[in-house]
Each structure stands twice: as structure tokens, then as C-alpha cells.
mmCIF file of C-alpha atoms in Angstrom:
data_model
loop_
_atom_site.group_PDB
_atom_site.id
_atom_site.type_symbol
_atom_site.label_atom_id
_atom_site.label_comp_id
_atom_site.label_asym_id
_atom_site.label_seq_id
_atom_site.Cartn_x
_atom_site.Cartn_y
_atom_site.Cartn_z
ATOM 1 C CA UNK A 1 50.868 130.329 156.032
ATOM 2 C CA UNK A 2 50.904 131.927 152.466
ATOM 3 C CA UNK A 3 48.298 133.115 150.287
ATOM 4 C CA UNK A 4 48.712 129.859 148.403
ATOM 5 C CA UNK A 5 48.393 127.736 151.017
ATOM 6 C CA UNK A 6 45.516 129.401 152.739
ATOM 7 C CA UNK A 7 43.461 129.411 149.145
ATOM 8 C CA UNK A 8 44.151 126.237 148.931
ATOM 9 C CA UNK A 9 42.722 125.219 152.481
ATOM 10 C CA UNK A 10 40.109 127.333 152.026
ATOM 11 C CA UNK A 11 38.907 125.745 148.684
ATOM 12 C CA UNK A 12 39.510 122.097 150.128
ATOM 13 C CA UNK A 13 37.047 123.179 153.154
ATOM 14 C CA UNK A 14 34.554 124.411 150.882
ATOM 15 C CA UNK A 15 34.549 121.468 148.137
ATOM 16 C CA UNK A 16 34.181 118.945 151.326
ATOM 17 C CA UNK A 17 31.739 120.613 152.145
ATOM 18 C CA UNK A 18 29.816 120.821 149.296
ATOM 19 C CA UNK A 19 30.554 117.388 148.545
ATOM 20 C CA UNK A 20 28.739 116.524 152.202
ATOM 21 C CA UNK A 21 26.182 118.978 151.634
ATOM 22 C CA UNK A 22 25.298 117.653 147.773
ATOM 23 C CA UNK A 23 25.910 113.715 148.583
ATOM 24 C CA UNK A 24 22.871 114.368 151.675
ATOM 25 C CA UNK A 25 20.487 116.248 149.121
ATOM 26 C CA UNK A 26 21.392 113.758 146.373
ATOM 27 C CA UNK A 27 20.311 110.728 148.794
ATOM 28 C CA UNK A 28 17.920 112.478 150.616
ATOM 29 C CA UNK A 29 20.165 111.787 153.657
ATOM 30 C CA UNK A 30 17.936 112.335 156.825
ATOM 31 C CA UNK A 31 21.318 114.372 158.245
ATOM 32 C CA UNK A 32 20.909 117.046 155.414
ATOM 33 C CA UNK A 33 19.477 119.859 157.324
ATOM 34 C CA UNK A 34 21.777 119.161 159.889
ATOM 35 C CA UNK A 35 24.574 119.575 158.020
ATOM 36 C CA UNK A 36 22.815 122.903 155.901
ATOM 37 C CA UNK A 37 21.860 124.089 160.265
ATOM 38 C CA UNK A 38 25.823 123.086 161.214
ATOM 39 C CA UNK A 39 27.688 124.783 158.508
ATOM 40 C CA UNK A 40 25.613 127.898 158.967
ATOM 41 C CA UNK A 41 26.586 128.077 162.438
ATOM 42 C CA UNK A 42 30.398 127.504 161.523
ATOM 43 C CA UNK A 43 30.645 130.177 159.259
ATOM 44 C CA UNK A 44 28.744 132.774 162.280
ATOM 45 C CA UNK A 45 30.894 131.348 164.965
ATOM 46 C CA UNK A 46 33.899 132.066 163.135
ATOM 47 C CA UNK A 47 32.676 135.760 162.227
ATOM 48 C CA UNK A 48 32.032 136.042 165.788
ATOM 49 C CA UNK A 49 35.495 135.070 167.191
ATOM 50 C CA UNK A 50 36.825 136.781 164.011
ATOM 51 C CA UNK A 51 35.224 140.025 165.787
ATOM 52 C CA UNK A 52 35.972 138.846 169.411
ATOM 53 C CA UNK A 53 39.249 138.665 168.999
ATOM 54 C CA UNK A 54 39.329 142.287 166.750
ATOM 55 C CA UNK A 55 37.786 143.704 169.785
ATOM 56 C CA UNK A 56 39.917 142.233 172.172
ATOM 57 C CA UNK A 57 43.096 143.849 169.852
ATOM 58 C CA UNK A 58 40.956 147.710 170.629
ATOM 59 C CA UNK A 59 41.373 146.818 173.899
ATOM 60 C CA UNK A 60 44.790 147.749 174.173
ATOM 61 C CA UNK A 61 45.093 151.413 176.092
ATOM 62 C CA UNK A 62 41.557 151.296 177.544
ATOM 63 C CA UNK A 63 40.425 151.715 181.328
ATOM 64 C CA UNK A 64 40.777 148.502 183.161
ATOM 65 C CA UNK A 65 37.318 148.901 183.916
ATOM 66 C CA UNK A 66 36.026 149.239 180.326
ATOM 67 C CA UNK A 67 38.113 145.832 179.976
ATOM 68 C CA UNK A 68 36.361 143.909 182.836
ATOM 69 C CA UNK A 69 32.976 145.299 181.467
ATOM 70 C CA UNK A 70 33.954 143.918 177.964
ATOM 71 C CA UNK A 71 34.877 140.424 179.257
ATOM 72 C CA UNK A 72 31.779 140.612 181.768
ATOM 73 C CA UNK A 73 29.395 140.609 178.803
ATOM 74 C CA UNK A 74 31.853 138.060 176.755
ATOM 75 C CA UNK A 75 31.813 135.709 179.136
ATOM 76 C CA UNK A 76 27.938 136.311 180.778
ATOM 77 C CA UNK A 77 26.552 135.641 176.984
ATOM 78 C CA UNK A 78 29.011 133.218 175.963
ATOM 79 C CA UNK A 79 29.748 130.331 178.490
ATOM 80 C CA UNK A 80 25.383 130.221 178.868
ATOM 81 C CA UNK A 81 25.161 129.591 175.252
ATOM 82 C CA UNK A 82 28.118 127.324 174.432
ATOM 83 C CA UNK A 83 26.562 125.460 177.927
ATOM 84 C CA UNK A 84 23.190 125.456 176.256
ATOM 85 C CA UNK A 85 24.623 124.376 172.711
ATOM 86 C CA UNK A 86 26.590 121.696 174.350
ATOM 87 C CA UNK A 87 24.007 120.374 176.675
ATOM 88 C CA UNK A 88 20.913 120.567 174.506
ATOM 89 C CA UNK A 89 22.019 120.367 171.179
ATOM 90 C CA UNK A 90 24.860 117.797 170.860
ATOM 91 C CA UNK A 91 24.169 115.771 174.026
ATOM 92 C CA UNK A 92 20.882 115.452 172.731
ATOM 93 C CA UNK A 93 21.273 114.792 168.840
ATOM 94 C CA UNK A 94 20.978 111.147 167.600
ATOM 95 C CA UNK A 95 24.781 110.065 167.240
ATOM 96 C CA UNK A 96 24.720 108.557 163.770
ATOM 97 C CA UNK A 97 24.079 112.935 162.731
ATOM 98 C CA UNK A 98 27.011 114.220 165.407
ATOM 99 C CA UNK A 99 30.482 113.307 163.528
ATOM 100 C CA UNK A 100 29.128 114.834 160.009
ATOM 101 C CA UNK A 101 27.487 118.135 161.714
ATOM 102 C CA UNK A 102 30.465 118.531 163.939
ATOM 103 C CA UNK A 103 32.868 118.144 160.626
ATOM 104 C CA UNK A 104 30.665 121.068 158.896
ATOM 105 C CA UNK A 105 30.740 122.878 161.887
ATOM 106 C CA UNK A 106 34.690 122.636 161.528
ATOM 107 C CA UNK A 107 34.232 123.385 157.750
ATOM 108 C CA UNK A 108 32.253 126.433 158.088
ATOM 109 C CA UNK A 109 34.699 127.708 160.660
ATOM 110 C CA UNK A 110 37.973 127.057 158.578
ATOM 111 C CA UNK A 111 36.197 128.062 155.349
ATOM 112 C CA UNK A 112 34.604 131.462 156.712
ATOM 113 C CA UNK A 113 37.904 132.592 158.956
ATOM 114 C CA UNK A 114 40.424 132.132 155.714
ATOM 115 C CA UNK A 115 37.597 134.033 153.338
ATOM 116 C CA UNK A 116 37.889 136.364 155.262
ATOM 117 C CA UNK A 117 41.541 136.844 155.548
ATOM 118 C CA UNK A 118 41.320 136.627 151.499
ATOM 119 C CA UNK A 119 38.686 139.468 151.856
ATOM 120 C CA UNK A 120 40.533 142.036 153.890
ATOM 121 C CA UNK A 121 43.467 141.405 151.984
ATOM 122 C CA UNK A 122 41.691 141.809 148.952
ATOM 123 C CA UNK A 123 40.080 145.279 149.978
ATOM 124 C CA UNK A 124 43.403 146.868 151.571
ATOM 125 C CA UNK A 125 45.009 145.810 148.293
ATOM 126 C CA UNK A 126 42.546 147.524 145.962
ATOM 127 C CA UNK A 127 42.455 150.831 148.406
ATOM 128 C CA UNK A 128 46.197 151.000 147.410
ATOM 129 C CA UNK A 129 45.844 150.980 144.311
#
């Protein structure tokens, strides 16, 4: 995708999102803090896979067993907490709130992995120059 397109994804996700986030406050929605709480953890989950998978590119070269350590402690923090998130958190939450936190969750996640795309790009252009 080109820088064009990407912006333009990116600004989509965030004017939904505002649009969500202002229409709740406006009405003084009951789902507001929900969806201030889900697109908070969007935009950490996709830092966090941003630097998952940045690790997971360092991996190349390394001892085997520095690699089976790395997924070890991937895998023994993460599949407790998605379990967790899933379990007592979604399964839980009243289901007229789940489709609009889910869709900021989504939001937060496009918005936060293309900004940062834009970001890096941004900074190795400027150290060029």
C-alpha cells in the first residue's frame, strides 16, 4: 500500500473513531468509557505486536535456545492474558457494549500500526536529510 493510501486509512480510522468516541460523550452513551477503555487497548496491542514482531525480525542468527526462551516468555504471558481478556472481559460484557468496543479495539489497532509506519518513515526521512 502507498503512503497515500495508508494516510488515508489511517485518517478514516481515526475520524470513526472520534466520531464513536464524540457521538457517546455527546449522548452520554452508557458505552462511552468502554469505547475511551477499548481504543486505549487497540492502540497498546498494536505497539505490542508492532514490537513482537520487531523482535521476532532480531531473532534471525541467534542460538536456538535464546529463540525457544524468547517464545517461552511470548507465549507463557500471552495466551494467559488473551485467555483472561477473552474469558472475563468479553464473555462477560453486556452485548449491546461488545460490537462498538470490539470496532474501537479494531480502530485503535489500524490507527496506531499505520502512525506508526508514518512515524518511522518520517524520522528515517529527516535523518537523511
Amino acid at each position: 500500500m502507498d503512503m497515500k493510501k495508508k494516510m488515508a486509512v489511517m485518517g478514516i480510522a481515526l475520524l470513526v473513531a472520534l466520531y464513536m468516541l464524540g457521538k457517546a460523550f455527546l449522548l452520554n452513551e452508557e458505552i462511552k468509557m468502554f469505547l475511551l477503555i477499548f481504543f486505549g487497548i487497540g492502540l497498546v496491542l498494536a505497539l505490542l505486536r508492532l514490537l513482537v514482531n520487531n523482535s521476532i525480525k532480531k531473532m534471525k542468527g541467534k542460538d536456538w535456545k535464546v529463540k525457544v526462551l524468547f517464545f517461552t516468555v511470548l507465549l507463557g504471558f500471552g495466551l494467559p492474558f488473551q485467555s483472561w481478556f477473552r474469558t472475563e472481559i468479553l464473555f462477560k460484557m453486556d452485548s449491546a457494549y461488545l460490537a462498538g468496543s470490539v470496532a474501537m479495539l479494531v480502530l485503535g489497532m489500524v490507527f496506531m500500526t499505520l502512525f506508526y509506519g508514518f512515524a518511522k518513515t518520517k524520522i528515517r526521512t529527516m535523518q537523511l536529510a
